[in-house]
Amino acid sequence: MRNANHLPVAIELLTRDYGPPDFQRSERAMLEQLASMDPSVGISGLPEPLLSKSLQVINFYDSIGILVSFGCVDEELVLTTINYRIRRIWESLEPFIRAERDLQQRPYLDFLEDLAARAHRADSLKLTRRRGLLLMPSLEKTRA
């Protein structure tokens, strides 16, 4: 019952924030541009518009991390569907987040880190198999 109350929030995050082309563009730009930035500036030291794009992406994944951590959204649901993206986001952001923590001298994006640790620990193939997802036969095999 408690989780059912949080379902609308999860659905809103996934449909309003994650799906639109603007989010996808922001995520792609962040991933591409962070590689050429100095991580010692932290997140707050990123130039605009990269800072705004990064915060849009960070806030989404951190929010998902909060929902997973508190059991509002099924961890397996999240890790089966966006595992690779979570790990890729963390890999790009980690040095910036660690620098930001040093600059602020306080916890920062701990739920995002927890989500990334869960994604890293998860066996994507095992999760997919557990769902019983069907695989399409190769077109080449069906033509033979």
PDB file of C-alpha atoms in Angstrom:
ATOM      1  CA  MET A   1       0.000   0.000   0.000  1.00  0.00           C
ATOM      2  CA  ARG A   2       2.781   2.430   0.934  1.00  0.00           C
ATOM      3  CA  ASN A   3       4.624   1.728  -2.326  1.00  0.00           C
ATOM      4  CA  ALA A   4       1.419   2.233  -4.314  1.00  0.00           C
ATOM      5  CA  ASN A   5       1.307   5.798  -3.005  1.00  0.00           C
ATOM      6  CA  HIS A   6       4.767   6.452  -4.447  1.00  0.00           C
ATOM      7  CA  LEU A   7       4.051   4.931  -7.839  1.00  0.00           C
ATOM      8  CA  PRO A   8       2.668   8.175  -9.332  1.00  0.00           C
ATOM      9  CA  VAL A   9       5.886   9.977  -8.328  1.00  0.00           C
ATOM     10  CA  ALA A  10       8.006   7.291  -9.968  1.00  0.00           C
ATOM     11  CA  ILE A  11       5.894   7.341 -13.119  1.00  0.00           C
ATOM     12  CA  GLU A  12       6.117  11.118 -13.272  1.00  0.00           C
ATOM     13  CA  LEU A  13       9.909  11.022 -12.938  1.00  0.00           C
ATOM     14  CA  LEU A  14      10.248   8.447 -15.672  1.00  0.00           C
ATOM     15  CA  THR A  15       7.807  10.054 -18.099  1.00  0.00           C
ATOM     16  CA  ARG A  16       8.213  13.754 -17.424  1.00  0.00           C
ATOM     17  CA  ASP A  17      11.932  13.889 -16.718  1.00  0.00           C
ATOM     18  CA  TYR A  18      13.628  10.871 -18.307  1.00  0.00           C
ATOM     19  CA  GLY A  19      11.801  10.424 -21.590  1.00  0.00           C
ATOM     20  CA  PRO A  20      11.664  13.842 -23.235  1.00  0.00           C
ATOM     21  CA  PRO A  21      14.224  14.709 -25.923  1.00  0.00           C
ATOM     22  CA  ASP A  22      15.467  17.653 -23.820  1.00  0.00           C
ATOM     23  CA  PHE A  23      16.615  15.293 -21.067  1.00  0.00           C
ATOM     24  CA  GLN A  24      18.246  12.971 -23.570  1.00  0.00           C
ATOM     25  CA  ARG A  25      20.103  15.917 -25.144  1.00  0.00           C
ATOM     26  CA  SER A  26      21.237  17.159 -21.729  1.00  0.00           C
ATOM     27  CA  GLU A  27      22.495  13.730 -20.742  1.00  0.00           C
ATOM     28  CA  ARG A  28      24.387  13.288 -24.006  1.00  0.00           C
ATOM     29  CA  ALA A  29      25.913  16.788 -23.793  1.00  0.00           C
ATOM     30  CA  MET A  30      26.958  16.212 -20.199  1.00  0.00           C
ATOM     31  CA  LEU A  31      28.612  12.894 -20.997  1.00  0.00           C
ATOM     32  CA  GLU A  32      30.440  14.346 -23.997  1.00  0.00           C
ATOM     33  CA  GLN A  33      31.586  17.600 -22.408  1.00  0.00           C
ATOM     34  CA  LEU A  34      32.628  16.402 -18.948  1.00  0.00           C
ATOM     35  CA  ALA A  35      35.483  14.426 -20.462  1.00  0.00           C
ATOM     36  CA  SER A  36      37.241  17.679 -21.418  1.00  0.00           C
ATOM     37  CA  MET A  37      36.614  19.459 -18.098  1.00  0.00           C
ATOM     38  CA  ASP A  38      38.839  19.700 -15.019  1.00  0.00           C
ATOM     39  CA  PRO A  39      37.098  17.646 -12.286  1.00  0.00           C
ATOM     40  CA  SER A  40      38.724  19.683  -9.503  1.00  0.00           C
ATOM     41  CA  VAL A  41      36.119  22.425 -10.095  1.00  0.00           C
ATOM     42  CA  GLY A  42      33.433  20.063  -8.812  1.00  0.00           C
ATOM     43  CA  ILE A  43      29.894  20.237 -10.075  1.00  0.00           C
ATOM     44  CA  SER A  44      29.328  23.832  -8.974  1.00  0.00           C
ATOM     45  CA  GLY A  45      32.345  25.025 -10.978  1.00  0.00           C
ATOM     46  CA  LEU A  46      31.064  23.782 -14.318  1.00  0.00           C
ATOM     47  CA  PRO A  47      30.383  26.529 -16.871  1.00  0.00           C
ATOM     48  CA  GLU A  48      26.920  27.227 -18.206  1.00  0.00           C
ATOM     49  CA  PRO A  49      25.079  25.732 -20.019  1.00  0.00           C
ATOM     50  CA  LEU A  50      26.888  22.521 -18.998  1.00  0.00           C
ATOM     51  CA  LEU A  51      26.087  23.148 -15.325  1.00  0.00           C
ATOM     52  CA  SER A  52      22.337  23.381 -15.960  1.00  0.00           C
ATOM     53  CA  LYS A  53      22.349  20.332 -18.225  1.00  0.00           C
ATOM     54  CA  SER A  54      24.346  18.352 -15.670  1.00  0.00           C
ATOM     55  CA  LEU A  55      22.077  19.349 -12.785  1.00  0.00           C
ATOM     56  CA  GLN A  56      19.018  18.233 -14.759  1.00  0.00           C
ATOM     57  CA  VAL A  57      20.568  14.806 -15.239  1.00  0.00           C
ATOM     58  CA  ILE A  58      22.035  14.574 -11.734  1.00  0.00           C
ATOM     59  CA  ASN A  59      18.738  15.503 -10.084  1.00  0.00           C
ATOM     60  CA  PHE A  60      16.905  12.807 -12.029  1.00  0.00           C
ATOM     61  CA  TYR A  61      19.300  10.000 -11.106  1.00  0.00           C
ATOM     62  CA  ASP A  62      19.635  11.192  -7.510  1.00  0.00           C
ATOM     63  CA  SER A  63      15.824  11.222  -7.217  1.00  0.00           C
ATOM     64  CA  ILE A  64      15.663   7.673  -8.540  1.00  0.00           C
ATOM     65  CA  GLY A  65      18.336   6.764  -5.972  1.00  0.00           C
ATOM     66  CA  ILE A  66      16.216   8.255  -3.180  1.00  0.00           C
ATOM     67  CA  LEU A  67      13.141   6.317  -4.308  1.00  0.00           C
ATOM     68  CA  VAL A  68      15.112   3.057  -4.524  1.00  0.00           C
ATOM     69  CA  SER A  69      16.834   3.606  -1.178  1.00  0.00           C
ATOM     70  CA  PHE A  70      13.542   4.171   0.640  1.00  0.00           C
ATOM     71  CA  GLY A  71      11.862   1.254  -1.100  1.00  0.00           C
ATOM     72  CA  CYS A  72       9.393   3.451  -2.971  1.00  0.00           C
ATOM     73  CA  VAL A  73      10.453   2.025  -6.319  1.00  0.00           C
ATOM     74  CA  ASP A  74      11.494  -1.549  -6.852  1.00  0.00           C
ATOM     75  CA  GLU A  75      15.278  -1.756  -7.135  1.00  0.00           C
ATOM     76  CA  GLU A  76      15.060  -4.588  -9.642  1.00  0.00           C
ATOM     77  CA  LEU A  77      12.768  -2.522 -11.875  1.00  0.00           C
ATOM     78  CA  VAL A  78      15.266   0.331 -11.967  1.00  0.00           C
ATOM     79  CA  LEU A  79      18.368  -1.821 -12.334  1.00  0.00           C
ATOM     80  CA  THR A  80      16.850  -3.988 -15.056  1.00  0.00           C
ATOM     81  CA  THR A  81      15.820  -1.000 -17.143  1.00  0.00           C
ATOM     82  CA  ILE A  82      18.527   1.658 -16.754  1.00  0.00           C
ATOM     83  CA  ASN A  83      21.514  -0.145 -15.204  1.00  0.00           C
ATOM     84  CA  TYR A  84      23.975   0.749 -17.954  1.00  0.00           C
ATOM     85  CA  ARG A  85      22.990   4.401 -17.934  1.00  0.00           C
ATOM     86  CA  ILE A  86      23.347   4.681 -14.158  1.00  0.00           C
ATOM     87  CA  ARG A  87      26.840   3.200 -14.289  1.00  0.00           C
ATOM     88  CA  ARG A  88      27.846   5.421 -17.199  1.00  0.00           C
ATOM     89  CA  ILE A  89      26.554   8.555 -15.469  1.00  0.00           C
ATOM     90  CA  TRP A  90      28.433   7.720 -12.269  1.00  0.00           C
ATOM     91  CA  GLU A  91      31.642   6.981 -14.156  1.00  0.00           C
ATOM     92  CA  SER A  92      31.522  10.420 -15.789  1.00  0.00           C
ATOM     93  CA  LEU A  93      30.453  12.304 -12.681  1.00  0.00           C
ATOM     94  CA  GLU A  94      32.424  10.577  -9.941  1.00  0.00           C
ATOM     95  CA  PRO A  95      35.541  12.792  -9.981  1.00  0.00           C
ATOM     96  CA  PHE A  96      33.370  15.931 -10.084  1.00  0.00           C
ATOM     97  CA  ILE A  97      31.175  14.701  -7.219  1.00  0.00           C
ATOM     98  CA  ARG A  98      34.190  13.780  -5.082  1.00  0.00           C
ATOM     99  CA  ALA A  99      35.713  17.220  -5.745  1.00  0.00           C
ATOM    100  CA  GLU A 100      32.410  18.897  -4.857  1.00  0.00           C
ATOM    101  CA  ARG A 101      32.315  16.970  -1.570  1.00  0.00           C
ATOM    102  CA  ASP A 102      35.818  18.201  -0.796  1.00  0.00           C
ATOM    103  CA  LEU A 103      34.855  21.781  -1.676  1.00  0.00           C
ATOM    104  CA  GLN A 104      31.655  21.735   0.394  1.00  0.00           C
ATOM    105  CA  GLN A 105      32.995  19.531   3.205  1.00  0.00           C
ATOM    106  CA  ARG A 106      29.673  17.718   3.444  1.00  0.00           C
ATOM    107  CA  PRO A 107      27.810  14.785   1.903  1.00  0.00           C
ATOM    108  CA  TYR A 108      26.748  15.375  -1.675  1.00  0.00           C
ATOM    109  CA  LEU A 109      24.753  13.119  -4.006  1.00  0.00           C
ATOM    110  CA  ASP A 110      24.961  10.137  -1.679  1.00  0.00           C
ATOM    111  CA  PHE A 111      21.783   8.621  -3.110  1.00  0.00           C
ATOM    112  CA  LEU A 112      23.198   8.795  -6.624  1.00  0.00           C
ATOM    113  CA  GLU A 113      26.326   7.036  -5.407  1.00  0.00           C
ATOM    114  CA  ASP A 114      24.240   4.383  -3.648  1.00  0.00           C
ATOM    115  CA  LEU A 115      22.248   3.815  -6.843  1.00  0.00           C
ATOM    116  CA  ALA A 116      25.470   3.518  -8.853  1.00  0.00           C
ATOM    117  CA  ALA A 117      26.870   1.010  -6.340  1.00  0.00           C
ATOM    118  CA  ARG A 118      23.682  -1.053  -6.631  1.00  0.00           C
ATOM    119  CA  ALA A 119      23.896  -0.913 -10.435  1.00  0.00           C
ATOM    120  CA  HIS A 120      27.548  -1.913 -10.382  1.00  0.00           C
ATOM    121  CA  ARG A 121      26.809  -4.826  -8.040  1.00  0.00           C
ATOM    122  CA  ALA A 122      23.867  -6.079 -10.113  1.00  0.00           C
ATOM    123  CA  ASP A 123      24.241  -8.737 -12.774  1.00  0.00           C
ATOM    124  CA  SER A 124      22.268  -7.264 -15.693  1.00  0.00           C
ATOM    125  CA  LEU A 125      22.007 -10.570 -17.530  1.00  0.00           C
ATOM    126  CA  LYS A 126      20.719 -12.316 -14.424  1.00  0.00           C
ATOM    127  CA  LEU A 127      18.154  -9.568 -13.834  1.00  0.00           C
ATOM    128  CA  THR A 128      16.928  -9.824 -17.418  1.00  0.00           C
ATOM    129  CA  ARG A 129      16.670 -13.599 -17.260  1.00  0.00           C
ATOM    130  CA  ARG A 130      14.798 -13.428 -13.953  1.00  0.00           C
ATOM    131  CA  ARG A 131      12.156 -11.277 -15.656  1.00  0.00           C
ATOM    132  CA  GLY A 132      11.669 -14.020 -18.228  1.00  0.00           C
ATOM    133  CA  LEU A 133      12.139 -11.651 -21.130  1.00  0.00           C
ATOM    134  CA  LEU A 134      11.959 -13.314 -24.496  1.00  0.00           C
ATOM    135  CA  LEU A 135      14.638 -12.935 -27.120  1.00  0.00           C
ATOM    136  CA  MET A 136      13.982 -12.651 -30.827  1.00  0.00           C
ATOM    137  CA  PRO A 137      15.688 -15.281 -32.956  1.00  0.00           C
ATOM    138  CA  SER A 138      18.365 -13.967 -35.276  1.00  0.00           C
ATOM    139  CA  LEU A 139      16.974 -13.142 -38.712  1.00  0.00           C
ATOM    140  CA  GLU A 140      19.834 -15.052 -40.277  1.00  0.00           C
ATOM    141  CA  LYS A 141      18.951 -18.204 -38.336  1.00  0.00           C
ATOM    142  CA  THR A 142      15.262 -17.983 -39.256  1.00  0.00           C
ATOM    143  CA  ARG A 143      16.058 -17.576 -42.968  1.00  0.00           C
ATOM    144  CA  ALA A 144      18.158 -20.749 -43.095  1.00  0.00           C
TER     145      ALA A 144
END
